[in-house]
Structures are given as C-alpha cells and as structure tokens.
mmCIF file of C-alpha atoms in Angstrom:
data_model
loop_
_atom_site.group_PDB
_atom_site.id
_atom_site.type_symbol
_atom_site.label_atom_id
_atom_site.label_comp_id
_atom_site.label_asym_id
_atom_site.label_seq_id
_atom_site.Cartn_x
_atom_site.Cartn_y
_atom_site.Cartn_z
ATOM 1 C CA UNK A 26 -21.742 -11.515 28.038
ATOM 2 C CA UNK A 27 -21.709 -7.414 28.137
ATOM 3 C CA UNK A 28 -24.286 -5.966 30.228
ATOM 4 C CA UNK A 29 -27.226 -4.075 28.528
ATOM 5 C CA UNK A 30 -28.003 -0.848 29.443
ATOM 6 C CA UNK A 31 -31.611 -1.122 29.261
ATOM 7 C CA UNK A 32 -32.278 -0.216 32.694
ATOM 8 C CA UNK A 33 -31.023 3.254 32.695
ATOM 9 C CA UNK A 34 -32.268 6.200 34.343
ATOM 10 C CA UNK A 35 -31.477 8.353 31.321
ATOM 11 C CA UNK A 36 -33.914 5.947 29.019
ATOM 12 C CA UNK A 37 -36.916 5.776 31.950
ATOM 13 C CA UNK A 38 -36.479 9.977 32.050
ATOM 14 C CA UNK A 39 -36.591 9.889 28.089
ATOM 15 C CA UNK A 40 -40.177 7.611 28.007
ATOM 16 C CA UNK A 41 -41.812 9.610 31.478
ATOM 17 C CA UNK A 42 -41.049 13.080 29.374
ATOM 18 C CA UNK A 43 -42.486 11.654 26.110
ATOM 19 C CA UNK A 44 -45.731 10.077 28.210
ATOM 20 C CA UNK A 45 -46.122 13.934 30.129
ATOM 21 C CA UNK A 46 -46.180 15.498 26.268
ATOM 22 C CA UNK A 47 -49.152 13.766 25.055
ATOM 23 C CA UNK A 48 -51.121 13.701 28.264
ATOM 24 C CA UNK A 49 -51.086 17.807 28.566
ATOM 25 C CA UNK A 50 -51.772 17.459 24.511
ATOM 26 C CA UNK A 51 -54.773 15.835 24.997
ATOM 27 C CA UNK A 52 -55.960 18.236 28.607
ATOM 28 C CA UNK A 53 -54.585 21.631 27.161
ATOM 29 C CA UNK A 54 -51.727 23.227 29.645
ATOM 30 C CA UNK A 55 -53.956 25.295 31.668
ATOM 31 C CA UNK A 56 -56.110 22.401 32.901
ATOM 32 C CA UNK A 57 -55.125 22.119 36.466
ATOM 33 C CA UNK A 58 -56.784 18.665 37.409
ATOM 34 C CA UNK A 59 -54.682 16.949 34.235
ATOM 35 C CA UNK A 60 -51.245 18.806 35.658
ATOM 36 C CA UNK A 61 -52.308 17.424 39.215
ATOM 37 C CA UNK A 62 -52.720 13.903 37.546
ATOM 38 C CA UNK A 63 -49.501 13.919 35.430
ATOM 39 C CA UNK A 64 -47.770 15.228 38.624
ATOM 40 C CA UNK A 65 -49.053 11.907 40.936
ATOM 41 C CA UNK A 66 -48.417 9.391 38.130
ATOM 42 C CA UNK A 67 -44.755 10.754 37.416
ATOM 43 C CA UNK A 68 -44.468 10.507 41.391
ATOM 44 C CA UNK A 69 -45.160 6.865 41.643
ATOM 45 C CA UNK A 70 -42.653 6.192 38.992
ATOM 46 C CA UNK A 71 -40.026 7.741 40.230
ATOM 47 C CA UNK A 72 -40.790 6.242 43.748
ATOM 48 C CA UNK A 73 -39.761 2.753 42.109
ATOM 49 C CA UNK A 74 -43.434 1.198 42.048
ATOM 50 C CA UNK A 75 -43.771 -0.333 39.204
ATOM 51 C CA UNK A 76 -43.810 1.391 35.760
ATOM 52 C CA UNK A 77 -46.108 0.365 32.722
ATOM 53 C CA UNK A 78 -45.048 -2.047 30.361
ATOM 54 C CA UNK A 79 -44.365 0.206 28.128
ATOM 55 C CA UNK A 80 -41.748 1.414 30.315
ATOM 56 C CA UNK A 81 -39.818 -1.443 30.949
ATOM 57 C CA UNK A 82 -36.904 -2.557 29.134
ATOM 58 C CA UNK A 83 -37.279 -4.676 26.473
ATOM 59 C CA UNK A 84 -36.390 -8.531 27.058
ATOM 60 C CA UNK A 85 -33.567 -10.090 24.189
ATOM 61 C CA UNK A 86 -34.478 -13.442 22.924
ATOM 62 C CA UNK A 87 -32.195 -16.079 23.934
ATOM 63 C CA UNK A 88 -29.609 -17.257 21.650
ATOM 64 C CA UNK A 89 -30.025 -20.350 20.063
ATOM 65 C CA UNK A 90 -28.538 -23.360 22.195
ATOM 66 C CA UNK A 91 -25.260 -25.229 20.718
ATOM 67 C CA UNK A 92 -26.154 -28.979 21.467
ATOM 68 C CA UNK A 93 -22.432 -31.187 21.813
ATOM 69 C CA UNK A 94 -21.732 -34.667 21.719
ATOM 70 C CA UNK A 95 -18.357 -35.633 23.351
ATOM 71 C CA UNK A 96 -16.589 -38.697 21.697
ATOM 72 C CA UNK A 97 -13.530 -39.919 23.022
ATOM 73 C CA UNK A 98 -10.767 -41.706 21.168
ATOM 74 C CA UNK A 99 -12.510 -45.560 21.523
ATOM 75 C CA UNK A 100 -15.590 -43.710 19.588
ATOM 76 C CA UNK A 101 -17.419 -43.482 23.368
ATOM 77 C CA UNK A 102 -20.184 -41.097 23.376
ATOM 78 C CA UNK A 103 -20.826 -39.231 26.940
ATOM 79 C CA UNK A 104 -24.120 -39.831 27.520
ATOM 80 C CA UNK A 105 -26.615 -36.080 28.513
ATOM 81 C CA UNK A 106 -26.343 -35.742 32.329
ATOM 82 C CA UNK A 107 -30.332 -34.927 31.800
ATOM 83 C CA UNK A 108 -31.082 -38.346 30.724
ATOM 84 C CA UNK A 109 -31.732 -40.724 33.132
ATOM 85 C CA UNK A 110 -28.640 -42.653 33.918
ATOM 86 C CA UNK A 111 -29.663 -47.330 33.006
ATOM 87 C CA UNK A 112 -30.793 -49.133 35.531
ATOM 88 C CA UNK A 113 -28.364 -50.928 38.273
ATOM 89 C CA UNK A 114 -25.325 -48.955 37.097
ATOM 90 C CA UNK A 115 -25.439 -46.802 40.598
ATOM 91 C CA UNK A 116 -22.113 -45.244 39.621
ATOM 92 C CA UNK A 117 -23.205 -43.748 36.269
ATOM 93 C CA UNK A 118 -26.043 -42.084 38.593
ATOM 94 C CA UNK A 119 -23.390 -40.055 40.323
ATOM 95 C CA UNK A 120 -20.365 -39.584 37.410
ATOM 96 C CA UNK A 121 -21.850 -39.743 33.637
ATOM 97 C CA UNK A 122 -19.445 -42.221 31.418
ATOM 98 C CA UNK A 123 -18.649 -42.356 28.084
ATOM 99 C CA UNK A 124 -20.168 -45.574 26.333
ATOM 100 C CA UNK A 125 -20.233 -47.216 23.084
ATOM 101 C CA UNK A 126 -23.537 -46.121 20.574
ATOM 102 C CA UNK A 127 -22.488 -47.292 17.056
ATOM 103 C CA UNK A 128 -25.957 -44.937 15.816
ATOM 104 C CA UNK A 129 -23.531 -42.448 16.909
ATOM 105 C CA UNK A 130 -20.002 -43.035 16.448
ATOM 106 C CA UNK A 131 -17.919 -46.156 14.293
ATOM 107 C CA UNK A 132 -14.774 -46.112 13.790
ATOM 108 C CA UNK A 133 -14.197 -46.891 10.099
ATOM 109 C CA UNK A 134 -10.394 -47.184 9.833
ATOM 110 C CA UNK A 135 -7.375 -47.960 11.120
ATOM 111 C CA UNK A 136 -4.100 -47.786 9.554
ATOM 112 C CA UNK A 137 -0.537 -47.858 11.500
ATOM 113 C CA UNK A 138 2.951 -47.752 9.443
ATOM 114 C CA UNK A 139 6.534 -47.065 9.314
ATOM 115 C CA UNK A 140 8.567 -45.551 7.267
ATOM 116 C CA UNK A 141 12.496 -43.939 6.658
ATOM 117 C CA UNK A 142 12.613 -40.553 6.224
ATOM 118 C CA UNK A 143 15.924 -39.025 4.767
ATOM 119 C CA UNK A 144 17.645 -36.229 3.928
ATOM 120 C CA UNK A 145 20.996 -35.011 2.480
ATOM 121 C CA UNK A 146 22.789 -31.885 4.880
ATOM 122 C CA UNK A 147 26.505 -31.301 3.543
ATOM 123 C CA UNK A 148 28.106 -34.674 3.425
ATOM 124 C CA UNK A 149 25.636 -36.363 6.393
ATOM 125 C CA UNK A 150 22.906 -38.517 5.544
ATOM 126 C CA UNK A 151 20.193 -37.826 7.955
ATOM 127 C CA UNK A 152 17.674 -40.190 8.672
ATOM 128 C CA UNK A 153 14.792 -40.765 10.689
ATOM 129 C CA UNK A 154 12.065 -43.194 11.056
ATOM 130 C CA UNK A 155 8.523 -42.331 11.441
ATOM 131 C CA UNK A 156 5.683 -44.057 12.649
ATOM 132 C CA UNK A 157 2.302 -43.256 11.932
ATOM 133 C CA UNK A 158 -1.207 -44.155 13.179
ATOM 134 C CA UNK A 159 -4.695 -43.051 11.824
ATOM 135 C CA UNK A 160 -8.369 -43.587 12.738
ATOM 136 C CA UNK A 161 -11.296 -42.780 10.938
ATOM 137 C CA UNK A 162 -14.245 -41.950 12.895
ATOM 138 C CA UNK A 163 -18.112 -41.720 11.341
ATOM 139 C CA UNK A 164 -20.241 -39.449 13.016
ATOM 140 C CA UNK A 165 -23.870 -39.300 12.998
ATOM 141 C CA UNK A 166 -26.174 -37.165 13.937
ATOM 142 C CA UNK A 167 -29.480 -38.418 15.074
ATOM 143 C CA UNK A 168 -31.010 -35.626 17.410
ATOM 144 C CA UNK A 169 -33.365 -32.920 15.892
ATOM 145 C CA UNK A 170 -31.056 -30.345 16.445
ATOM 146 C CA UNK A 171 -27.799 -29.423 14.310
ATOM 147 C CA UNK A 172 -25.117 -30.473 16.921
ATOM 148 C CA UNK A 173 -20.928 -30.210 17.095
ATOM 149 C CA UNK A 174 -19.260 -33.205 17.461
ATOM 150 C CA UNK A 175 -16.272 -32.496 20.239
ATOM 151 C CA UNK A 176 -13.958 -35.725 19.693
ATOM 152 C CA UNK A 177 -11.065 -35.968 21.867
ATOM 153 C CA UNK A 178 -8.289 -37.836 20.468
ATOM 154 C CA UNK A 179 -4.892 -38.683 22.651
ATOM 155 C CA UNK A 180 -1.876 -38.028 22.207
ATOM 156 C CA UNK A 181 1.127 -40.002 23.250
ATOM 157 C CA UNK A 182 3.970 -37.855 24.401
ATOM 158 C CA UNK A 183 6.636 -36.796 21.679
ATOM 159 C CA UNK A 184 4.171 -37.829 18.811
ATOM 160 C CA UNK A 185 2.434 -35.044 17.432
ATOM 161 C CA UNK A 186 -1.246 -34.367 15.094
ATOM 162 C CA UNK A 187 -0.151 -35.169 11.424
ATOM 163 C CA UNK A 188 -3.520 -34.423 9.594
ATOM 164 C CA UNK A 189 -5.758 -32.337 7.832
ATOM 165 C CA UNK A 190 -7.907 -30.543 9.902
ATOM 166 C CA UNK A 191 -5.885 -29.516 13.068
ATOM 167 C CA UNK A 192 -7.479 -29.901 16.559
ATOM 168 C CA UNK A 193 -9.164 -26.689 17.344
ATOM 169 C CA UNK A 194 -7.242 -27.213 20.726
ATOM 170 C CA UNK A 195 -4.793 -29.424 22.650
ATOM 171 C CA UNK A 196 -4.619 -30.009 26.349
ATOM 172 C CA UNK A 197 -1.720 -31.191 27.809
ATOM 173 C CA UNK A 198 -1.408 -34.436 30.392
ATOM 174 C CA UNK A 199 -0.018 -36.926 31.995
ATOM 175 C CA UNK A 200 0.830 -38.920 29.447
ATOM 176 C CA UNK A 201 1.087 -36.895 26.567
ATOM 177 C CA UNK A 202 -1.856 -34.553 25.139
ATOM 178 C CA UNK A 203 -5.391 -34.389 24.234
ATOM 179 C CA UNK A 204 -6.337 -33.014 21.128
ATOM 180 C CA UNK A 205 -9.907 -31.564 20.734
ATOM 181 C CA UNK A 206 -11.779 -31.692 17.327
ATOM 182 C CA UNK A 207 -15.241 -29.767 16.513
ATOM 183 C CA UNK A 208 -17.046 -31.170 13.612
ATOM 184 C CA UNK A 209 -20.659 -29.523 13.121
ATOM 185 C CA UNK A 210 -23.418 -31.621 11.831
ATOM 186 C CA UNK A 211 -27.096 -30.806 10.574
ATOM 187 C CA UNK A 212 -30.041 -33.342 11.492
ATOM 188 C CA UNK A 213 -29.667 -37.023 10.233
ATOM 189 C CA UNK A 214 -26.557 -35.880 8.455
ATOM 190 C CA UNK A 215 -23.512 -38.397 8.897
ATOM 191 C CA UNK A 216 -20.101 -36.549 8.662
ATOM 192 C CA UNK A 217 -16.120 -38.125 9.084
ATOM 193 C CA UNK A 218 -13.322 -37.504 11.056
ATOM 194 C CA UNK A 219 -9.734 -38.660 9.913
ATOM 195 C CA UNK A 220 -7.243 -38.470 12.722
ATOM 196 C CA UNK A 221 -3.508 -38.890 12.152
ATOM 197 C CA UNK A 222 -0.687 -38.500 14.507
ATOM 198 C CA UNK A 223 2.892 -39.510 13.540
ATOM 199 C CA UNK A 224 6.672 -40.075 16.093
ATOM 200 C CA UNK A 225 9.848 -39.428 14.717
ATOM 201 C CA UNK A 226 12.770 -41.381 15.665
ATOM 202 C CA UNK A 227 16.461 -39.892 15.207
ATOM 203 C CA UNK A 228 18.347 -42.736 13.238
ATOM 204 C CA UNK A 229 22.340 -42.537 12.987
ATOM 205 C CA UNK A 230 23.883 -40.317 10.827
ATOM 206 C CA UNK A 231 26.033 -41.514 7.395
ATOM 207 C CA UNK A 232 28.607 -40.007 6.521
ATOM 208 C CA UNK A 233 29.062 -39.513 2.204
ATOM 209 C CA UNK A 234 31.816 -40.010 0.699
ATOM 210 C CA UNK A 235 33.043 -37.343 -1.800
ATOM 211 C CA UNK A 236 34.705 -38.010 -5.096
ATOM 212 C CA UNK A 237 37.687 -35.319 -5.253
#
C-alpha cells in the first residue's frame, strides 16, 4: 500500500491558519487578550501536544476482506487456522491440513483417454499420441461472505493445462507443477471447476509414398 500524506505539516499549517481567521473574526484585530489567546493555543500545537479532532487526519475505512478457501487436487479443503483445530489430532494443532468436506468440495467427474494425433509435413506422417485426464470439481459456498475458491491442481512433469479457463498461475516443483485456479463465489451459490491437462507422446514417423 502507498503511504497517505495525511500527516503533513503543510495540511496542519493550512487548518491552524484557517482556525486563527475566525477566532480574530469573532474578537476584532485590535483585541489584545484574543491575540494573546490565539498566540498560546497555536503554541501548544506546534509543540506536538495534541491537536483537536478536527485537526487530525482523517482515518480510511478498511477495505473489504477477500475470504479464500484452498482446495487441493483430492477436493481437500484447508481448514481456517482461526478455528479450533478437532480434538486428539495434536498435529493439526501445530500445522493446519487439508481435509475432505463434501458441503464444500465434490468432485463430479472424471474422465481419462487416449488418442492419435496426426499430421501430414511434406511426405512424413507425423504422429503423436495424447493422453488426457479431466476432473470436475463442485464448489460451494456456505460462509456468509462472497469467497474465492483457490484450487490447486498438479501437474505431472511434461503434461501441460489443456482447458478452458487457464490457471491464473503455475508454480513449478518437484515433480512437475502446480497450477492455481481462482473461482469467486457469492453466498450459498455453488459454482464448477473443469480441469484438463493432456501429455503428448512423439510416435514414429511414416514415410508417404508419392505417385510420380
């Protein structure tokens, strides 16, 4: 966030000038005991006492707070670190873990295939064969609050995210990647996430015979 600049000295010199106007309005400029008051009251202020409320800057209401629910790829929700972690589970008091809440999160689908790509370059058929695996996840929001589902989906290494939306991010590891998906949700509402990631396997190239 970008500081304010509330707290200036050229804004407190701006609201003490406008206060000493209407104060020698109200005594008339040749009224000494009203300059002698002006003149202690301007003192303190500038002494750093503490200035009327009128004075001090004004506060900014906080921003509305995001609420997220992290699912992982197993449709785990991590429970709130402010909720009390169950009873003789000593671990989860230390180290929140994601675990199953099918109010939450179900997965609705799965669907793996295989198929043979090809394609014609010069006289070379090129082939390849492509595997493809896809979950469906329903989300549901049951909190109060509209909330952003953050679903983490992995990634084994060389396949790659073949569906409609994209992850808003992915995160490289180990074994692969993660890819990160944000899907917002308003109270009660119960919104879907289709996840498809595909590998592609070089096959070996034909040759085609030409007809001179």
């Amino acid at each position: 966030m970008v500081a304010g600049v509330c707290g200036s000295g050229k804004l407190g010199g701006y609201l003490k000038n406008q206060v000493g106007a209407r104060i020698l309005g109200m005594f008339g400029v040749g009224s000494y005991s009203a300059l002698l008051w002006l003149a202690a009251g301007l003192s303190l202020g500038v002494g750093g006492q503490e200035q009327p409320a009128a004075q001090r800057p004004a506060v900014r209401p906080a921003y509305p707070i995001v609420h997220e629910i992290q699912v992982d790829g197993n449709c785990r929700v991590m429970p709130d670190p402010a909720q009390p972690a169950p009873r003789g589970d000593d671990k989860s008091k230390s180290t929140p873990r994601f675990r199953e809440d099918p109010l939450v999160c179900q997965i609705e689908s799965v669907h793996n295939s295989e198929h043979v790509e090809e394609m014609i370059v010069g006289n070379e058929l090129r082939r390849n064969r492509i595997n493809v695996e896809e979950q469906g996840y329903a989300l549901q929001n049951i909190t109060p609050n509209r909330v952003v589902f953050v679903v983490e989906q992995p990634v084994k290494k060389d396949w790659r995210v073949d569906s409609d939306p994209q992850p808003t991010e992915v995160c490289e590891t180990n074994k692969g990647s993660l890819a990160v998906f944000r899907v917002w949700a308003e109270p009660g509402e119960i919104v879907r996430l289709h996840v498809g990631v595909r590998h592609t396997t070089p096959m070996k190239t034909k040759l085609i015979r030409t007809s001179n």
